[in-house]
Short mmCIF file of C-alpha atoms in Angstrom, two decimals:
data_model
loop_
_atom_site.label_atom_id
_atom_site.label_comp_id
_atom_site.label_asym_id
_atom_site.label_seq_id
_atom_site.Cartn_x
_atom_site.Cartn_y
_atom_site.Cartn_z
CA MET A 1 164.93 299.20 -60.42
CA LYS A 2 162.45 301.52 -58.73
CA GLU A 3 160.86 302.43 -62.07
CA THR A 4 160.36 298.71 -62.85
CA ALA A 5 158.63 298.17 -59.50
CA ASP A 6 156.42 301.21 -60.08
CA CYS A 7 155.49 299.93 -63.53
CA GLY A 8 154.59 296.52 -62.08
CA LEU A 9 152.46 298.15 -59.38
CA MET A 10 150.67 300.32 -61.92
CA GLY A 11 150.06 297.29 -64.11
CA ARG A 12 148.46 295.36 -61.24
CA LEU A 13 146.39 298.42 -60.30
CA ASN A 14 145.17 298.76 -63.89
CA ASP A 15 144.27 295.06 -63.97
CA PHE A 16 142.35 295.46 -60.72
CA MET A 17 140.48 298.49 -62.05
CA ASP A 18 139.64 296.61 -65.24
CA TYR A 19 138.31 293.73 -63.15
CA ILE A 20 136.17 296.10 -61.06
CA GLN A 21 134.88 297.75 -64.23
CA MET A 22 133.95 294.38 -65.70
CA ILE A 23 132.03 293.42 -62.54
CA TRP A 24 130.22 296.75 -62.58
CA GLN A 25 129.23 296.31 -66.23
CA ASN A 26 127.83 292.84 -65.49
CA LEU A 27 125.86 294.14 -62.50
CA SER A 28 124.53 297.06 -64.53
CA ALA A 29 123.19 294.68 -67.15
CA ILE A 30 120.93 292.93 -64.59
CA ASN A 31 117.24 293.71 -65.09
CA ILE A 32 114.04 292.67 -63.30
CA SER A 33 113.58 289.58 -65.47
CA ASP A 34 117.04 288.35 -64.40
CA VAL A 35 116.08 288.85 -60.76
CA VAL A 36 112.84 286.90 -61.19
CA ASP A 37 114.70 284.19 -63.13
CA ILE A 38 117.27 283.76 -60.34
CA ALA A 39 114.55 283.78 -57.67
CA VAL A 40 112.49 281.09 -59.40
CA VAL A 41 115.48 278.83 -60.02
CA SER A 42 116.64 279.29 -56.41
CA PHE A 43 113.16 278.41 -55.16
CA LEU A 44 113.02 275.24 -57.30
CA ILE A 45 116.48 274.13 -56.15
CA TYR A 46 115.48 274.77 -52.54
CA GLN A 47 112.32 272.68 -52.95
CA VAL A 48 114.28 269.78 -54.48
CA VAL A 49 116.87 269.86 -51.67
CA LYS A 50 114.08 270.10 -49.08
CA LEU A 51 112.29 267.12 -50.63
CA VAL A 52 115.48 265.07 -50.53
CA ARG A 53 116.10 265.95 -46.86
CA GLU A 54 112.50 265.25 -45.77
CA THR A 55 112.31 261.83 -47.42
CA SER A 56 114.51 258.75 -47.59
CA SER A 57 115.60 259.71 -51.10
CA ALA A 58 119.17 260.82 -50.35
CA ARG A 59 120.65 257.43 -51.25
CA ILE A 60 118.68 257.31 -54.50
CA ILE A 61 119.91 260.77 -55.47
CA ARG A 62 123.51 259.76 -54.71
CA GLY A 63 123.04 256.66 -56.86
CA VAL A 64 121.77 258.77 -59.77
CA ILE A 65 124.75 261.13 -59.44
CA ILE A 66 127.18 258.20 -59.42
CA LEU A 67 125.48 256.76 -62.50
CA ILE A 68 125.75 260.07 -64.38
CA ALA A 69 129.43 260.39 -63.41
CA ALA A 70 130.13 256.84 -64.57
CA MET A 71 128.41 257.53 -67.88
CA TRP A 72 130.47 260.70 -68.35
CA ILE A 73 133.73 258.86 -67.60
CA SER A 74 132.81 256.03 -70.00
CA ASN A 75 132.18 258.62 -72.70
CA ILE A 76 135.61 260.21 -72.13
CA LEU A 77 137.31 256.81 -72.26
CA GLN A 78 135.29 255.96 -75.40
CA LEU A 79 133.79 252.82 -73.87
CA THR A 80 130.96 252.67 -76.39
CA MET A 81 129.11 249.60 -75.11
CA VAL A 82 129.39 250.60 -71.45
CA ASN A 83 128.23 254.11 -72.28
CA TYR A 84 125.22 252.72 -74.18
CA LEU A 85 124.23 250.57 -71.19
CA PHE A 86 124.54 253.51 -68.80
CA ARG A 87 122.36 255.65 -71.09
CA ALA A 88 119.70 252.94 -71.24
CA VAL A 89 119.71 252.54 -67.46
CA LEU A 90 119.48 256.33 -66.98
CA THR A 91 116.58 256.60 -69.44
CA TRP A 92 114.55 253.96 -67.63
CA GLY A 93 115.76 255.33 -64.31
CA ILE A 94 113.73 258.50 -64.86
CA VAL A 95 110.57 256.39 -65.01
CA VAL A 96 111.64 254.47 -61.90
CA ILE A 97 112.31 257.72 -60.00
CA ALA A 98 108.85 259.00 -60.92
CA ILE A 99 107.34 255.79 -59.51
CA VAL A 100 109.47 255.87 -56.33
CA PHE A 101 108.66 259.52 -55.62
CA GLN A 102 104.99 259.23 -56.60
CA PRO A 103 103.60 260.06 -53.11
CA GLU A 104 105.88 263.11 -52.73
CA LEU A 105 105.13 264.36 -56.26
CA ARG A 106 101.40 263.93 -55.71
CA ARG A 107 101.56 265.84 -52.43
CA ILE A 108 103.46 268.70 -54.08
CA LEU A 109 100.97 268.92 -56.97
CA GLU A 110 98.01 268.84 -54.56
CA ARG A 111 99.62 271.63 -52.52
CA MET A 112 100.19 273.69 -55.68
CA GLY A 113 96.60 273.21 -56.79
CA ARG A 114 95.17 274.19 -53.40
CA SER A 115 97.51 276.92 -52.23
CA LYS A 116 97.89 280.51 -53.27
CA LEU A 117 101.19 281.80 -54.68
CA SER A 118 102.04 283.49 -51.39
CA SER A 119 101.66 280.25 -49.42
CA LEU A 120 103.98 278.48 -51.87
CA MET A 121 106.69 281.12 -51.85
CA LEU A 122 106.65 282.23 -48.23
CA ARG A 123 107.01 280.51 -44.88
CA ASN A 124 107.80 277.18 -46.50
CA ASP A 125 109.25 275.80 -43.30
CA MET A 126 105.89 275.94 -41.50
CA VAL A 127 103.04 275.88 -44.01
CA PRO A 128 103.63 272.29 -45.23
CA MET A 129 103.57 270.91 -41.66
CA GLU A 130 100.38 272.82 -40.84
CA GLU A 131 98.79 271.80 -44.13
CA GLN A 132 99.67 268.13 -43.68
CA ALA A 133 98.21 268.28 -40.16
CA ILE A 134 94.96 269.69 -41.56
CA LEU A 135 94.73 266.92 -44.17
CA GLU A 136 95.26 264.24 -41.53
CA ILE A 137 92.77 265.80 -39.09
CA VAL A 138 90.07 266.17 -41.76
CA HIS A 139 90.46 262.54 -42.79
CA ALA A 140 90.44 261.35 -39.17
CA CYS A 141 87.31 263.40 -38.37
CA SER A 142 85.58 262.02 -41.45
CA GLU A 143 86.27 258.47 -40.27
CA MET A 144 85.30 259.24 -36.65
CA SER A 145 82.08 260.91 -37.86
CA TRP A 146 81.16 257.76 -39.77
CA SER A 147 81.93 255.50 -36.77
CA ARG A 148 80.43 258.00 -34.28
CA THR A 149 83.62 258.27 -32.25
CA GLY A 150 83.62 261.32 -30.00
CA ALA A 151 86.57 263.69 -30.37
CA LEU A 152 87.64 267.13 -29.19
CA ILE A 153 90.62 268.80 -30.91
CA ILE A 154 91.99 272.27 -30.13
CA PHE A 155 94.22 274.19 -32.57
CA GLU A 156 96.50 276.67 -30.78
CA ARG A 157 96.94 280.00 -32.56
CA ARG A 158 98.47 283.20 -31.14
CA GLU A 159 97.54 282.68 -27.48
CA ASN A 160 99.66 280.16 -25.59
CA LEU A 161 97.83 277.11 -24.18
CA ASN A 162 100.50 275.84 -21.79
CA ASP A 163 98.13 275.92 -18.81
CA ILE A 164 95.68 273.68 -20.70
CA ILE A 165 98.46 271.37 -21.89
CA LYS A 166 99.58 270.81 -18.27
CA THR A 167 96.22 269.21 -17.48
CA GLY A 168 96.82 266.39 -19.97
CA THR A 169 99.56 264.07 -21.20
CA VAL A 170 102.31 265.42 -23.45
CA VAL A 171 102.45 263.51 -26.76
CA ASN A 172 104.67 265.69 -29.01
CA ALA A 173 104.09 263.69 -32.19
CA ASP A 174 103.34 264.31 -35.85
CA VAL A 175 99.66 264.48 -36.72
CA LYS A 176 98.65 261.16 -38.27
CA ASP A 177 95.17 259.95 -39.07
CA GLU A 178 95.69 256.59 -37.33
CA LEU A 179 97.20 258.18 -34.21
CA VAL A 180 94.32 260.64 -33.85
CA ARG A 181 91.72 257.89 -34.17
CA ASN A 182 93.60 255.65 -31.71
CA ILE A 183 93.73 258.40 -29.09
CA PHE A 184 89.97 258.99 -29.32
CA TYR A 185 89.07 255.30 -29.62
CA GLU A 186 86.51 254.42 -26.94
CA GLY A 187 88.33 252.79 -24.04
CA ALA A 188 91.70 254.43 -24.79
CA PRO A 189 93.20 256.18 -21.73
CA LEU A 190 93.10 259.66 -23.30
CA HIS A 191 89.85 259.49 -25.28
CA ASP A 192 87.78 261.56 -22.83
CA GLY A 193 90.00 264.66 -22.88
CA ALA A 194 90.97 267.18 -25.55
CA MET A 195 93.86 266.99 -28.01
CA ILE A 196 96.00 270.12 -28.44
CA ILE A 197 97.55 270.82 -31.85
CA ARG A 198 100.48 273.26 -31.80
CA ALA A 199 102.41 274.28 -34.95
CA GLY A 200 101.17 271.26 -36.89
CA ARG A 201 102.02 268.69 -34.19
CA ILE A 202 100.06 266.88 -31.48
CA GLN A 203 101.36 268.57 -28.35
CA ALA A 204 99.16 266.86 -25.75
CA ALA A 205 96.04 264.74 -25.28
CA GLY A 206 93.59 264.04 -22.47
CA CYS A 207 93.50 267.72 -21.54
CA VAL A 208 90.78 269.26 -19.37
CA LEU A 209 89.00 272.32 -20.82
CA PRO A 210 86.85 275.02 -19.22
CA LEU A 211 83.12 274.69 -19.90
CA SER A 212 81.12 277.55 -21.35
CA PRO A 213 78.69 279.25 -18.93
CA ASN A 214 76.59 280.46 -21.89
CA PRO A 215 72.92 279.62 -21.06
CA ASN A 216 71.85 280.06 -24.69
CA LEU A 217 73.61 276.93 -25.95
CA ALA A 218 71.31 274.21 -27.23
CA LYS A 219 70.18 271.82 -24.50
CA GLU A 220 71.16 268.73 -26.50
CA LEU A 221 74.82 269.76 -26.61
CA GLY A 222 77.06 267.61 -24.46
CA THR A 223 80.21 268.28 -22.45
CA ARG A 224 82.51 268.20 -25.49
CA HIS A 225 80.58 270.95 -27.26
CA ARG A 226 80.37 273.12 -24.14
CA ALA A 227 84.12 272.67 -23.58
CA ALA A 228 84.81 273.59 -27.21
CA VAL A 229 82.75 276.77 -26.92
CA GLY A 230 84.34 277.55 -23.55
CA MET A 231 87.84 277.35 -25.07
CA SER A 232 86.85 279.63 -27.94
CA GLU A 233 85.45 282.14 -25.44
CA ARG A 234 88.63 282.31 -23.38
CA PHE A 235 91.28 281.88 -26.12
CA ASP A 236 91.67 282.60 -29.82
CA SER A 237 92.06 278.87 -30.51
CA ILE A 238 89.89 276.81 -32.86
CA SER A 239 87.88 273.98 -31.29
CA LEU A 240 86.88 270.96 -33.38
CA VAL A 241 84.25 268.51 -32.11
CA VAL A 242 82.97 265.17 -33.38
CA SER A 243 79.74 264.16 -31.68
CA GLU A 244 79.64 260.69 -30.16
CA GLU A 245 75.83 260.53 -30.40
CA THR A 246 75.23 261.78 -33.95
CA GLY A 247 78.66 261.84 -35.61
CA SER A 248 78.14 265.51 -36.46
CA ILE A 249 81.28 267.64 -36.96
CA SER A 250 81.33 271.12 -35.38
CA ILE A 251 83.80 274.00 -35.02
CA ALA A 252 83.82 276.67 -32.30
CA MET A 253 85.50 280.05 -32.85
CA ASP A 254 85.11 283.30 -30.91
CA GLY A 255 82.36 281.80 -28.77
CA ARG A 256 80.27 280.73 -31.80
CA LEU A 257 79.55 277.13 -32.77
CA GLN A 258 79.19 275.99 -36.40
CA ARG A 259 77.47 272.61 -36.53
CA HIS A 260 76.81 269.83 -39.04
CA LEU A 261 79.89 270.42 -41.19
CA VAL A 262 80.90 268.09 -44.00
CA PRO A 263 84.63 267.23 -44.45
CA GLU A 264 84.95 269.64 -47.38
CA GLN A 265 83.65 272.54 -45.27
CA LEU A 266 85.92 271.53 -42.38
CA ASP A 267 88.95 271.48 -44.69
CA GLU A 268 88.09 274.92 -46.09
CA ILE A 269 87.59 276.50 -42.65
CA LEU A 270 90.83 275.09 -41.20
CA HIS A 271 92.83 276.20 -44.24
CA SER A 272 91.42 279.72 -44.18
CA GLU A 273 91.73 280.19 -40.41
CA LEU A 274 95.10 278.49 -39.75
CA LEU A 275 97.25 278.91 -42.87
CA VAL A 276 96.17 282.48 -43.63
CA ASN A 277 96.98 283.51 -40.06
CA ILE A 278 100.47 282.03 -40.36
CA LEU A 279 101.18 284.07 -43.49
CA GLU A 280 99.71 287.26 -41.99
CA ASP A 281 101.85 286.88 -38.85
CA GLU A 282 104.99 286.33 -40.91
CA ILE A 283 104.57 289.12 -43.50
CA PRO A 284 104.13 292.77 -42.46
CA LYS A 285 101.19 294.52 -44.10
CA ASP A 286 103.42 296.94 -46.06
CA VAL A 287 105.69 294.22 -47.48
CA THR A 288 104.80 292.91 -50.94
CA LEU A 289 105.65 289.58 -52.54
CA LEU A 290 108.25 291.36 -54.70
CA ASP A 291 109.88 292.76 -51.53
CA LYS A 292 110.19 289.23 -50.10
CA LEU A 293 111.70 287.94 -53.35
CA LEU A 294 114.26 290.76 -53.51
CA ASP A 295 115.17 290.29 -49.84
CA LYS A 296 116.15 286.66 -50.56
CA ILE A 297 118.75 287.74 -53.18
CA PRO A 298 122.04 289.05 -51.72
CA GLY A 299 122.99 292.52 -52.92
CA LEU A 300 119.49 293.43 -54.02
CA ARG A 301 117.91 294.17 -50.66
CA ARG A 302 115.79 297.27 -50.58
CA ASN A 303 116.77 300.03 -48.22
CA LYS A 304 114.40 300.14 -45.30
CA LYS A 305 112.92 303.52 -44.49
#
């Protein structure tokens, strides 16, 4: 009886060892191309799930899944006519989905065409919000420049602007072209103050800024421009000004004022100063893109020195 039990135990142990050996052989066969393949597929799946969560497409996706399941069941039950109808609906449904998701697909393609590989692969939770805010601000400033609507917008970077925010009215809203123009519309309660943008959102409006004491500023510059330069002298923030008199767009950084910008120049400056800083803050200098990819795959993390 004891020998039978021992034989059974040895058999289970041998099966376990064979299972461990099989796992080890599969792991040993993994090469760098497999790692890259898994990383790319994981990234694409993540982007699809993120798109579904950010838009009102969840019900549409559920409907497509139900349709595919119904088609599969009809095929098993050999319901030829029903299966044919489901296939026809699914074929045309792909075209319908492309039409429904046209704004999202266009935004993704525009982001891919404008962004570097690092901005697509890393910090995906923040870059899209910042980038969308930049697009909205550039469009709003272009419209306000044409209509000669004065505006003063401050982008918070590393240094906290809570003391400045306390001087205005908290808004805490997504950056939208229409909202920005409404806030700075002449006669609106908050149009005289500054708008503070934090992490891609409008944090506050109607804020009071310190004026620059620099005597070398051009005499024709008004209060908005002097406040923009004053903020850039005291903080690492970026100050954006639209002149009420001329419609000229200007940016102040590090105490220096760049004037007479066109929307394309404004877009380029904001992208280079805001999005690049986000990526530099997130990624240590000695960490490569390959390191970040490997860190996202369980079991393949590199040993830190």
